[in-house]
């Protein structure tokens, strides 16, 4: 079968396109014929070796895909040939990736795609939606009525956080470019703040139960100041390097919680899948701007993904 793969970690030039062996269908696995694969920052981190994880060489790149069940292992349950399915946890921790014509996926990492949902829109959404779902439901353990501040809310993860926070009954404040205020209000934001404004300002008296900085640019000390008693700061990217005064964090019984989706458990991924599919059925979380390429152009997709840009589409490889 054809695949995009590497024989060692490194630059984009290491990505090859060619023939590799077809996957073997083990008893607890399902062979999926690939429809489309998304390319995210984490894919470039793994390919380059920046993110350290066990990978077998030659290594097929990519982790998020939508496809059609082609063959089922004799110990699997709940799947049949022809089902449209998705996975978002391949291509790391010793597992081969998904940028190939066929992929062997353990049944515990595979989920049905709701009927009528466009595969390309779905695969573009998976990484940011799963990050947001696990962050809110599992790491932040949000409760109805809590106040959340989402910084950098107009990005891919930020928009998913706003949409899901609305569905979970939270009061939402966001920071972003004013050009994005309208879309954020449509997604569910109650209040919007220009990201260039000093936060918290002298007139800022509101405190938050949860604060998420998706940009990695917000001042951590200021966020601690804006934290409610028992509040949680959720980190999905490193904060600017600085020395912080932990006294207010201590006196507020606050927490700083980091999250990397590559360390999500099978159970957390399953919970995220249930949340995502429920939203997909409602037509939500499917609003990404998508740029498609043929899967033989995986190296070009990685090059585009690595370019610095204020707003990038989601790059999707189609088969």
mmCIF file of C-alpha atoms in Angstrom:
data_model
loop_
_atom_site.group_PDB
_atom_site.id
_atom_site.type_symbol
_atom_site.label_atom_id
_atom_site.label_comp_id
_atom_site.label_asym_id
_atom_site.label_seq_id
_atom_site.Cartn_x
_atom_site.Cartn_y
_atom_site.Cartn_z
ATOM 1 C CA UNK A 1 0.000 0.000 0.000
ATOM 2 C CA UNK A 2 1.022 3.637 -0.389
ATOM 3 C CA UNK A 3 1.972 5.664 2.679
ATOM 4 C CA UNK A 4 3.791 8.771 3.881
ATOM 5 C CA UNK A 5 6.548 7.711 6.261
ATOM 6 C CA UNK A 6 9.961 8.497 7.735
ATOM 7 C CA UNK A 7 12.977 6.282 8.437
ATOM 8 C CA UNK A 8 14.392 8.676 11.020
ATOM 9 C CA UNK A 9 13.203 11.801 12.815
ATOM 10 C CA UNK A 10 14.216 15.146 11.392
ATOM 11 C CA UNK A 11 13.213 17.761 8.856
ATOM 12 C CA UNK A 12 10.369 17.798 6.365
ATOM 13 C CA UNK A 13 12.787 16.356 3.803
ATOM 14 C CA UNK A 14 12.698 13.087 5.746
ATOM 15 C CA UNK A 15 9.080 12.456 4.730
ATOM 16 C CA UNK A 16 8.892 9.836 1.995
ATOM 17 C CA UNK A 17 5.949 8.669 -0.095
ATOM 18 C CA UNK A 18 5.957 5.103 -1.341
ATOM 19 C CA UNK A 19 5.082 1.465 -0.774
ATOM 20 C CA UNK A 20 4.975 -0.158 2.663
ATOM 21 C CA UNK A 21 3.578 -3.468 3.877
ATOM 22 C CA UNK A 22 -0.161 -3.713 4.452
ATOM 23 C CA UNK A 23 -1.113 -3.865 8.148
ATOM 24 C CA UNK A 24 -2.010 -7.167 9.774
ATOM 25 C CA UNK A 25 -5.440 -7.487 11.390
ATOM 26 C CA UNK A 26 -4.925 -8.878 14.884
ATOM 27 C CA UNK A 27 -7.799 -10.271 16.928
ATOM 28 C CA UNK A 28 -8.543 -7.022 18.788
ATOM 29 C CA UNK A 29 -7.866 -4.735 15.840
ATOM 30 C CA UNK A 30 -9.773 -3.356 12.882
ATOM 31 C CA UNK A 31 -8.375 -2.561 9.443
ATOM 32 C CA UNK A 32 -9.651 0.809 8.244
ATOM 33 C CA UNK A 33 -9.436 2.113 4.682
ATOM 34 C CA UNK A 34 -8.434 5.747 5.063
ATOM 35 C CA UNK A 35 -10.627 8.590 3.771
ATOM 36 C CA UNK A 36 -8.762 11.576 5.217
ATOM 37 C CA UNK A 37 -6.094 12.536 7.748
ATOM 38 C CA UNK A 38 -5.492 15.856 9.514
ATOM 39 C CA UNK A 39 -2.097 17.477 10.084
ATOM 40 C CA UNK A 40 -1.545 19.255 13.405
ATOM 41 C CA UNK A 41 1.388 20.796 15.244
ATOM 42 C CA UNK A 42 1.881 17.616 17.242
ATOM 43 C CA UNK A 43 2.478 15.687 14.012
ATOM 44 C CA UNK A 44 5.387 17.975 13.172
ATOM 45 C CA UNK A 45 6.731 17.616 16.728
ATOM 46 C CA UNK A 46 6.772 13.815 16.432
ATOM 47 C CA UNK A 47 8.236 13.799 12.912
ATOM 48 C CA UNK A 48 11.025 16.183 13.934
ATOM 49 C CA UNK A 49 11.785 14.368 17.183
ATOM 50 C CA UNK A 50 10.912 17.427 19.275
ATOM 51 C CA UNK A 51 8.286 15.376 21.118
ATOM 52 C CA UNK A 52 9.969 12.255 22.463
ATOM 53 C CA UNK A 53 7.891 9.108 22.069
ATOM 54 C CA UNK A 54 8.624 5.513 21.051
ATOM 55 C CA UNK A 55 8.085 5.064 17.303
ATOM 56 C CA UNK A 56 8.851 2.095 15.029
ATOM 57 C CA UNK A 57 10.809 2.735 11.826
ATOM 58 C CA UNK A 58 9.885 2.951 9.051
ATOM 59 C CA UNK A 59 7.244 5.090 10.733
ATOM 60 C CA UNK A 60 3.975 6.128 9.077
ATOM 61 C CA UNK A 61 3.170 9.696 10.161
ATOM 62 C CA UNK A 62 -0.138 11.142 11.393
ATOM 63 C CA UNK A 63 -2.557 10.446 14.247
ATOM 64 C CA UNK A 64 -6.108 11.655 13.391
ATOM 65 C CA UNK A 65 -8.101 9.965 10.625
ATOM 66 C CA UNK A 66 -11.553 9.105 9.324
ATOM 67 C CA UNK A 67 -12.064 5.976 7.272
ATOM 68 C CA UNK A 68 -14.193 2.948 6.395
ATOM 69 C CA UNK A 69 -14.003 -0.393 8.203
ATOM 70 C CA UNK A 70 -12.367 -2.841 5.781
ATOM 71 C CA UNK A 71 -11.667 -5.886 7.973
ATOM 72 C CA UNK A 72 -12.482 -6.811 11.568
ATOM 73 C CA UNK A 73 -10.548 -8.909 14.072
ATOM 74 C CA UNK A 74 -12.380 -11.908 15.494
ATOM 75 C CA UNK A 75 -12.338 -10.531 19.062
ATOM 76 C CA UNK A 76 -13.758 -7.101 18.191
ATOM 77 C CA UNK A 77 -17.294 -5.964 18.971
ATOM 78 C CA UNK A 78 -19.545 -3.150 17.771
ATOM 79 C CA UNK A 79 -18.042 -2.663 14.317
ATOM 80 C CA UNK A 80 -18.901 -4.063 10.905
ATOM 81 C CA UNK A 81 -17.434 -3.758 7.436
ATOM 82 C CA UNK A 82 -18.548 -0.503 5.813
ATOM 83 C CA UNK A 83 -18.876 1.524 9.037
ATOM 84 C CA UNK A 84 -17.505 5.079 8.889
ATOM 85 C CA UNK A 85 -15.142 5.469 11.844
ATOM 86 C CA UNK A 86 -12.502 7.750 13.325
ATOM 87 C CA UNK A 87 -9.478 7.628 15.579
ATOM 88 C CA UNK A 88 -7.312 10.343 17.112
ATOM 89 C CA UNK A 89 -4.617 8.470 19.025
ATOM 90 C CA UNK A 90 -2.416 6.703 16.501
ATOM 91 C CA UNK A 91 1.118 7.606 15.437
ATOM 92 C CA UNK A 92 2.831 7.819 18.850
ATOM 93 C CA UNK A 93 3.715 5.716 21.895
ATOM 94 C CA UNK A 94 4.821 2.819 19.683
ATOM 95 C CA UNK A 95 1.796 2.871 17.358
ATOM 96 C CA UNK A 96 2.093 3.353 13.603
ATOM 97 C CA UNK A 97 0.437 6.450 12.155
ATOM 98 C CA UNK A 98 -2.464 6.843 9.764
ATOM 99 C CA UNK A 99 -1.174 8.509 6.579
ATOM 100 C CA UNK A 100 -1.525 5.297 4.593
ATOM 101 C CA UNK A 101 -4.166 3.609 2.478
ATOM 102 C CA UNK A 102 -4.994 1.148 5.267
ATOM 103 C CA UNK A 103 -4.559 1.419 9.031
ATOM 104 C CA UNK A 104 -4.819 -1.200 11.768
ATOM 105 C CA UNK A 105 -6.484 0.308 14.853
ATOM 106 C CA UNK A 106 -7.178 -1.308 18.214
ATOM 107 C CA UNK A 107 -10.939 -1.338 18.802
ATOM 108 C CA UNK A 108 -10.475 0.701 22.011
ATOM 109 C CA UNK A 109 -9.130 3.611 19.942
ATOM 110 C CA UNK A 110 -11.830 3.588 17.265
ATOM 111 C CA UNK A 111 -15.204 5.373 17.275
ATOM 112 C CA UNK A 112 -18.159 5.566 14.908
ATOM 113 C CA UNK A 113 -18.684 8.792 12.978
ATOM 114 C CA UNK A 114 -22.329 9.903 13.277
ATOM 115 C CA UNK A 115 -24.348 9.544 10.092
ATOM 116 C CA UNK A 116 -24.380 12.562 7.824
ATOM 117 C CA UNK A 117 -21.224 14.162 9.243
ATOM 118 C CA UNK A 118 -18.704 15.175 6.590
ATOM 119 C CA UNK A 119 -15.470 13.170 7.117
ATOM 120 C CA UNK A 120 -13.197 16.072 6.136
ATOM 121 C CA UNK A 121 -14.886 18.518 8.518
ATOM 122 C CA UNK A 122 -14.797 15.879 11.243
ATOM 123 C CA UNK A 123 -11.113 14.983 10.929
ATOM 124 C CA UNK A 124 -10.188 18.679 10.877
ATOM 125 C CA UNK A 125 -11.979 19.094 14.208
ATOM 126 C CA UNK A 126 -10.749 16.046 16.110
ATOM 127 C CA UNK A 127 -7.477 17.226 17.635
ATOM 128 C CA UNK A 128 -8.691 20.583 18.945
ATOM 129 C CA UNK A 129 -12.100 19.219 19.961
ATOM 130 C CA UNK A 130 -10.631 16.311 21.915
ATOM 131 C CA UNK A 131 -8.175 18.645 23.636
ATOM 132 C CA UNK A 132 -11.016 20.967 24.653
ATOM 133 C CA UNK A 133 -13.326 18.150 25.746
ATOM 134 C CA UNK A 134 -10.779 16.432 27.986
ATOM 135 C CA UNK A 135 -9.515 19.739 29.343
ATOM 136 C CA UNK A 136 -12.976 20.830 30.489
ATOM 137 C CA UNK A 137 -14.569 17.527 31.481
ATOM 138 C CA UNK A 138 -11.606 15.608 32.891
ATOM 139 C CA UNK A 139 -8.800 17.998 33.843
ATOM 140 C CA UNK A 140 -10.811 21.061 34.857
ATOM 141 C CA UNK A 141 -13.834 19.040 36.046
ATOM 142 C CA UNK A 142 -16.117 21.967 35.265
ATOM 143 C CA UNK A 143 -19.446 22.521 36.971
ATOM 144 C CA UNK A 144 -22.544 24.281 35.645
ATOM 145 C CA UNK A 145 -22.493 27.997 36.409
ATOM 146 C CA UNK A 146 -18.728 28.330 36.810
ATOM 147 C CA UNK A 147 -16.939 31.262 35.214
ATOM 148 C CA UNK A 148 -14.246 30.540 32.653
ATOM 149 C CA UNK A 149 -11.732 32.849 30.988
ATOM 150 C CA UNK A 150 -10.448 31.567 27.634
ATOM 151 C CA UNK A 151 -7.402 33.457 26.385
ATOM 152 C CA UNK A 152 -6.567 33.295 22.690
ATOM 153 C CA UNK A 153 -10.126 32.128 22.114
ATOM 154 C CA UNK A 154 -10.220 32.651 18.344
ATOM 155 C CA UNK A 155 -7.767 29.827 17.600
ATOM 156 C CA UNK A 156 -8.744 26.251 16.787
ATOM 157 C CA UNK A 157 -8.672 24.997 20.386
ATOM 158 C CA UNK A 158 -10.047 28.282 21.714
ATOM 159 C CA UNK A 159 -13.173 28.143 19.566
ATOM 160 C CA UNK A 160 -13.800 24.535 20.577
ATOM 161 C CA UNK A 161 -13.425 25.522 24.229
ATOM 162 C CA UNK A 162 -15.975 28.323 23.823
ATOM 163 C CA UNK A 163 -18.475 26.064 22.074
ATOM 164 C CA UNK A 164 -18.149 23.234 24.589
ATOM 165 C CA UNK A 165 -18.112 25.564 27.601
ATOM 166 C CA UNK A 166 -21.426 26.990 26.396
ATOM 167 C CA UNK A 167 -22.920 23.504 26.102
ATOM 168 C CA UNK A 168 -21.646 22.697 29.605
ATOM 169 C CA UNK A 169 -23.397 25.705 31.134
ATOM 170 C CA UNK A 170 -20.414 27.923 31.923
ATOM 171 C CA UNK A 171 -20.230 31.718 31.960
ATOM 172 C CA UNK A 172 -17.625 32.573 29.322
ATOM 173 C CA UNK A 173 -15.212 35.480 28.978
ATOM 174 C CA UNK A 174 -12.707 35.470 26.113
ATOM 175 C CA UNK A 175 -9.670 37.409 24.957
ATOM 176 C CA UNK A 176 -8.952 37.800 21.245
ATOM 177 C CA UNK A 177 -8.530 40.289 18.434
ATOM 178 C CA UNK A 178 -11.674 42.480 18.247
ATOM 179 C CA UNK A 179 -12.181 41.206 14.690
ATOM 180 C CA UNK A 180 -13.137 37.857 16.241
ATOM 181 C CA UNK A 181 -15.639 39.156 18.799
ATOM 182 C CA UNK A 182 -18.657 38.451 16.591
ATOM 183 C CA UNK A 183 -17.833 34.794 15.927
ATOM 184 C CA UNK A 184 -16.985 34.221 19.587
ATOM 185 C CA UNK A 185 -20.325 35.657 20.681
ATOM 186 C CA UNK A 186 -22.048 33.359 18.175
ATOM 187 C CA UNK A 187 -20.200 30.379 19.643
ATOM 188 C CA UNK A 188 -21.326 31.302 23.154
ATOM 189 C CA UNK A 189 -19.002 33.904 24.683
ATOM 190 C CA UNK A 190 -20.781 36.182 27.160
ATOM 191 C CA UNK A 191 -17.990 38.770 27.362
ATOM 192 C CA UNK A 192 -15.103 39.549 25.013
ATOM 193 C CA UNK A 193 -11.880 41.414 25.812
ATOM 194 C CA UNK A 194 -9.286 42.815 23.403
ATOM 195 C CA UNK A 195 -6.164 40.710 23.936
ATOM 196 C CA UNK A 196 -4.025 43.870 23.770
ATOM 197 C CA UNK A 197 -5.654 45.321 26.880
ATOM 198 C CA UNK A 198 -3.870 44.985 30.207
ATOM 199 C CA UNK A 199 -5.477 42.123 32.110
ATOM 200 C CA UNK A 200 -6.671 42.282 34.754
ATOM 201 C CA UNK A 201 -7.203 46.044 34.449
ATOM 202 C CA UNK A 202 -7.566 48.371 37.431
ATOM 203 C CA UNK A 203 -11.330 48.189 36.962
ATOM 204 C CA UNK A 204 -11.351 44.406 36.580
ATOM 205 C CA UNK A 205 -13.049 42.953 39.614
ATOM 206 C CA UNK A 206 -14.378 39.692 38.197
ATOM 207 C CA UNK A 207 -12.637 36.493 39.212
ATOM 208 C CA UNK A 208 -12.763 33.175 37.387
ATOM 209 C CA UNK A 209 -13.131 29.561 38.416
ATOM 210 C CA UNK A 210 -11.159 28.408 35.388
ATOM 211 C CA UNK A 211 -8.599 30.169 33.208
ATOM 212 C CA UNK A 212 -7.214 28.631 30.009
ATOM 213 C CA UNK A 213 -4.453 30.305 28.013
ATOM 214 C CA UNK A 214 -4.341 28.695 24.569
ATOM 215 C CA UNK A 215 -1.689 31.086 23.260
ATOM 216 C CA UNK A 216 1.121 30.672 25.779
ATOM 217 C CA UNK A 217 1.463 34.460 25.875
ATOM 218 C CA UNK A 218 -0.669 35.446 28.865
ATOM 219 C CA UNK A 219 0.985 36.597 32.083
ATOM 220 C CA UNK A 220 0.720 33.756 34.586
ATOM 221 C CA UNK A 221 0.942 36.072 37.606
ATOM 222 C CA UNK A 222 -1.956 38.145 36.300
ATOM 223 C CA UNK A 223 -3.981 34.980 35.795
ATOM 224 C CA UNK A 224 -3.327 33.938 39.386
ATOM 225 C CA UNK A 225 -4.567 37.375 40.479
ATOM 226 C CA UNK A 226 -7.803 36.824 38.526
ATOM 227 C CA UNK A 227 -8.401 33.365 39.988
ATOM 228 C CA UNK A 228 -11.339 32.659 42.282
ATOM 229 C CA UNK A 229 -10.984 30.701 45.522
ATOM 230 C CA UNK A 230 -10.552 27.059 44.531
ATOM 231 C CA UNK A 231 -9.951 28.095 40.934
ATOM 232 C CA UNK A 232 -7.933 26.207 38.320
ATOM 233 C CA UNK A 233 -5.503 27.471 35.705
ATOM 234 C CA UNK A 234 -5.390 24.983 32.822
ATOM 235 C CA UNK A 235 -2.267 24.943 30.672
ATOM 236 C CA UNK A 236 -2.017 23.384 27.206
ATOM 237 C CA UNK A 237 1.092 25.327 26.230
ATOM 238 C CA UNK A 238 4.013 26.689 28.275
ATOM 239 C CA UNK A 239 3.542 30.108 29.871
ATOM 240 C CA UNK A 240 6.181 32.818 29.353
ATOM 241 C CA UNK A 241 9.227 32.080 31.500
ATOM 242 C CA UNK A 242 9.051 34.153 34.660
ATOM 243 C CA UNK A 243 9.274 33.951 38.427
ATOM 244 C CA UNK A 244 5.846 33.974 40.025
ATOM 245 C CA UNK A 245 4.628 34.774 43.508
ATOM 246 C CA UNK A 246 2.827 31.626 44.633
ATOM 247 C CA UNK A 247 1.353 33.215 47.779
ATOM 248 C CA UNK A 248 -1.962 34.222 46.138
ATOM 249 C CA UNK A 249 -2.230 30.771 44.539
ATOM 250 C CA UNK A 250 -1.737 29.197 47.958
ATOM 251 C CA UNK A 251 -4.179 31.473 49.791
ATOM 252 C CA UNK A 252 -6.847 30.938 47.124
ATOM 253 C CA UNK A 253 -6.343 27.151 47.229
ATOM 254 C CA UNK A 254 -5.796 27.428 43.498
ATOM 255 C CA UNK A 255 -4.314 24.903 41.107
ATOM 256 C CA UNK A 256 -2.203 25.036 37.960
ATOM 257 C CA UNK A 257 -2.914 21.954 35.847
ATOM 258 C CA UNK A 258 -1.044 21.009 32.694
ATOM 259 C CA UNK A 259 -2.434 18.812 29.928
ATOM 260 C CA UNK A 260 -0.898 17.135 26.886
ATOM 261 C CA UNK A 261 -3.332 15.050 24.845
ATOM 262 C CA UNK A 262 -0.608 12.533 24.014
ATOM 263 C CA UNK A 263 -0.811 11.426 27.666
ATOM 264 C CA UNK A 264 -4.611 11.086 27.685
ATOM 265 C CA UNK A 265 -5.810 7.694 28.872
ATOM 266 C CA UNK A 266 -8.041 5.357 26.874
ATOM 267 C CA UNK A 267 -10.902 6.277 29.218
ATOM 268 C CA UNK A 268 -10.323 10.019 28.749
ATOM 269 C CA UNK A 269 -10.210 9.585 24.970
ATOM 270 C CA UNK A 270 -13.461 7.614 25.124
ATOM 271 C CA UNK A 271 -15.168 10.336 27.172
ATOM 272 C CA UNK A 272 -13.947 12.931 24.674
ATOM 273 C CA UNK A 273 -15.261 10.832 21.770
ATOM 274 C CA UNK A 274 -18.722 10.687 23.343
ATOM 275 C CA UNK A 275 -18.737 14.464 23.836
ATOM 276 C CA UNK A 276 -17.448 15.113 20.308
ATOM 277 C CA UNK A 277 -19.913 12.780 18.606
ATOM 278 C CA UNK A 278 -22.775 14.312 20.576
ATOM 279 C CA UNK A 279 -21.729 17.755 19.324
ATOM 280 C CA UNK A 280 -21.211 16.484 15.766
ATOM 281 C CA UNK A 281 -24.810 15.213 15.751
ATOM 282 C CA UNK A 282 -25.919 18.776 16.552
ATOM 283 C CA UNK A 283 -23.772 20.210 13.758
ATOM 284 C CA UNK A 284 -21.338 21.757 16.248
ATOM 285 C CA UNK A 285 -17.507 21.777 16.349
ATOM 286 C CA UNK A 286 -17.438 21.530 12.549
ATOM 287 C CA UNK A 287 -16.635 25.140 11.664
ATOM 288 C CA UNK A 288 -12.920 24.930 10.820
ATOM 289 C CA UNK A 289 -11.530 26.533 7.694
ATOM 290 C CA UNK A 290 -10.072 23.533 5.829
ATOM 291 C CA UNK A 291 -7.370 23.288 3.172
ATOM 292 C CA UNK A 292 -7.162 19.869 1.508
ATOM 293 C CA UNK A 293 -4.233 18.195 -0.229
ATOM 294 C CA UNK A 294 -3.715 14.765 -1.773
ATOM 295 C CA UNK A 295 -2.063 12.493 0.792
ATOM 296 C CA UNK A 296 1.007 12.086 -1.405
ATOM 297 C CA UNK A 297 1.697 15.741 -0.512
ATOM 298 C CA UNK A 298 2.126 15.091 3.217
ATOM 299 C CA UNK A 299 5.490 16.864 3.223
ATOM 300 C CA UNK A 300 3.865 20.005 1.799
ATOM 301 C CA UNK A 301 1.187 19.852 4.510
ATOM 302 C CA UNK A 302 3.896 19.661 7.196
ATOM 303 C CA UNK A 303 5.688 22.606 5.607
ATOM 304 C CA UNK A 304 2.499 24.666 5.641
ATOM 305 C CA UNK A 305 1.752 23.655 9.227
ATOM 306 C CA UNK A 306 5.180 24.772 10.406
ATOM 307 C CA UNK A 307 4.893 28.231 8.859
ATOM 308 C CA UNK A 308 4.232 31.016 11.348
ATOM 309 C CA UNK A 309 0.882 32.655 10.654
ATOM 310 C CA UNK A 310 -1.734 34.409 12.756
ATOM 311 C CA UNK A 311 -4.506 32.296 11.325
ATOM 312 C CA UNK A 312 -4.003 28.994 9.577
ATOM 313 C CA UNK A 313 -6.594 26.636 8.142
ATOM 314 C CA UNK A 314 -6.703 23.012 9.196
ATOM 315 C CA UNK A 315 -4.677 20.984 6.711
ATOM 316 C CA UNK A 316 -6.319 17.723 5.675
ATOM 317 C CA UNK A 317 -4.835 15.000 3.477
ATOM 318 C CA UNK A 318 -7.411 13.175 1.353
ATOM 319 C CA UNK A 319 -7.110 9.684 -0.139
#
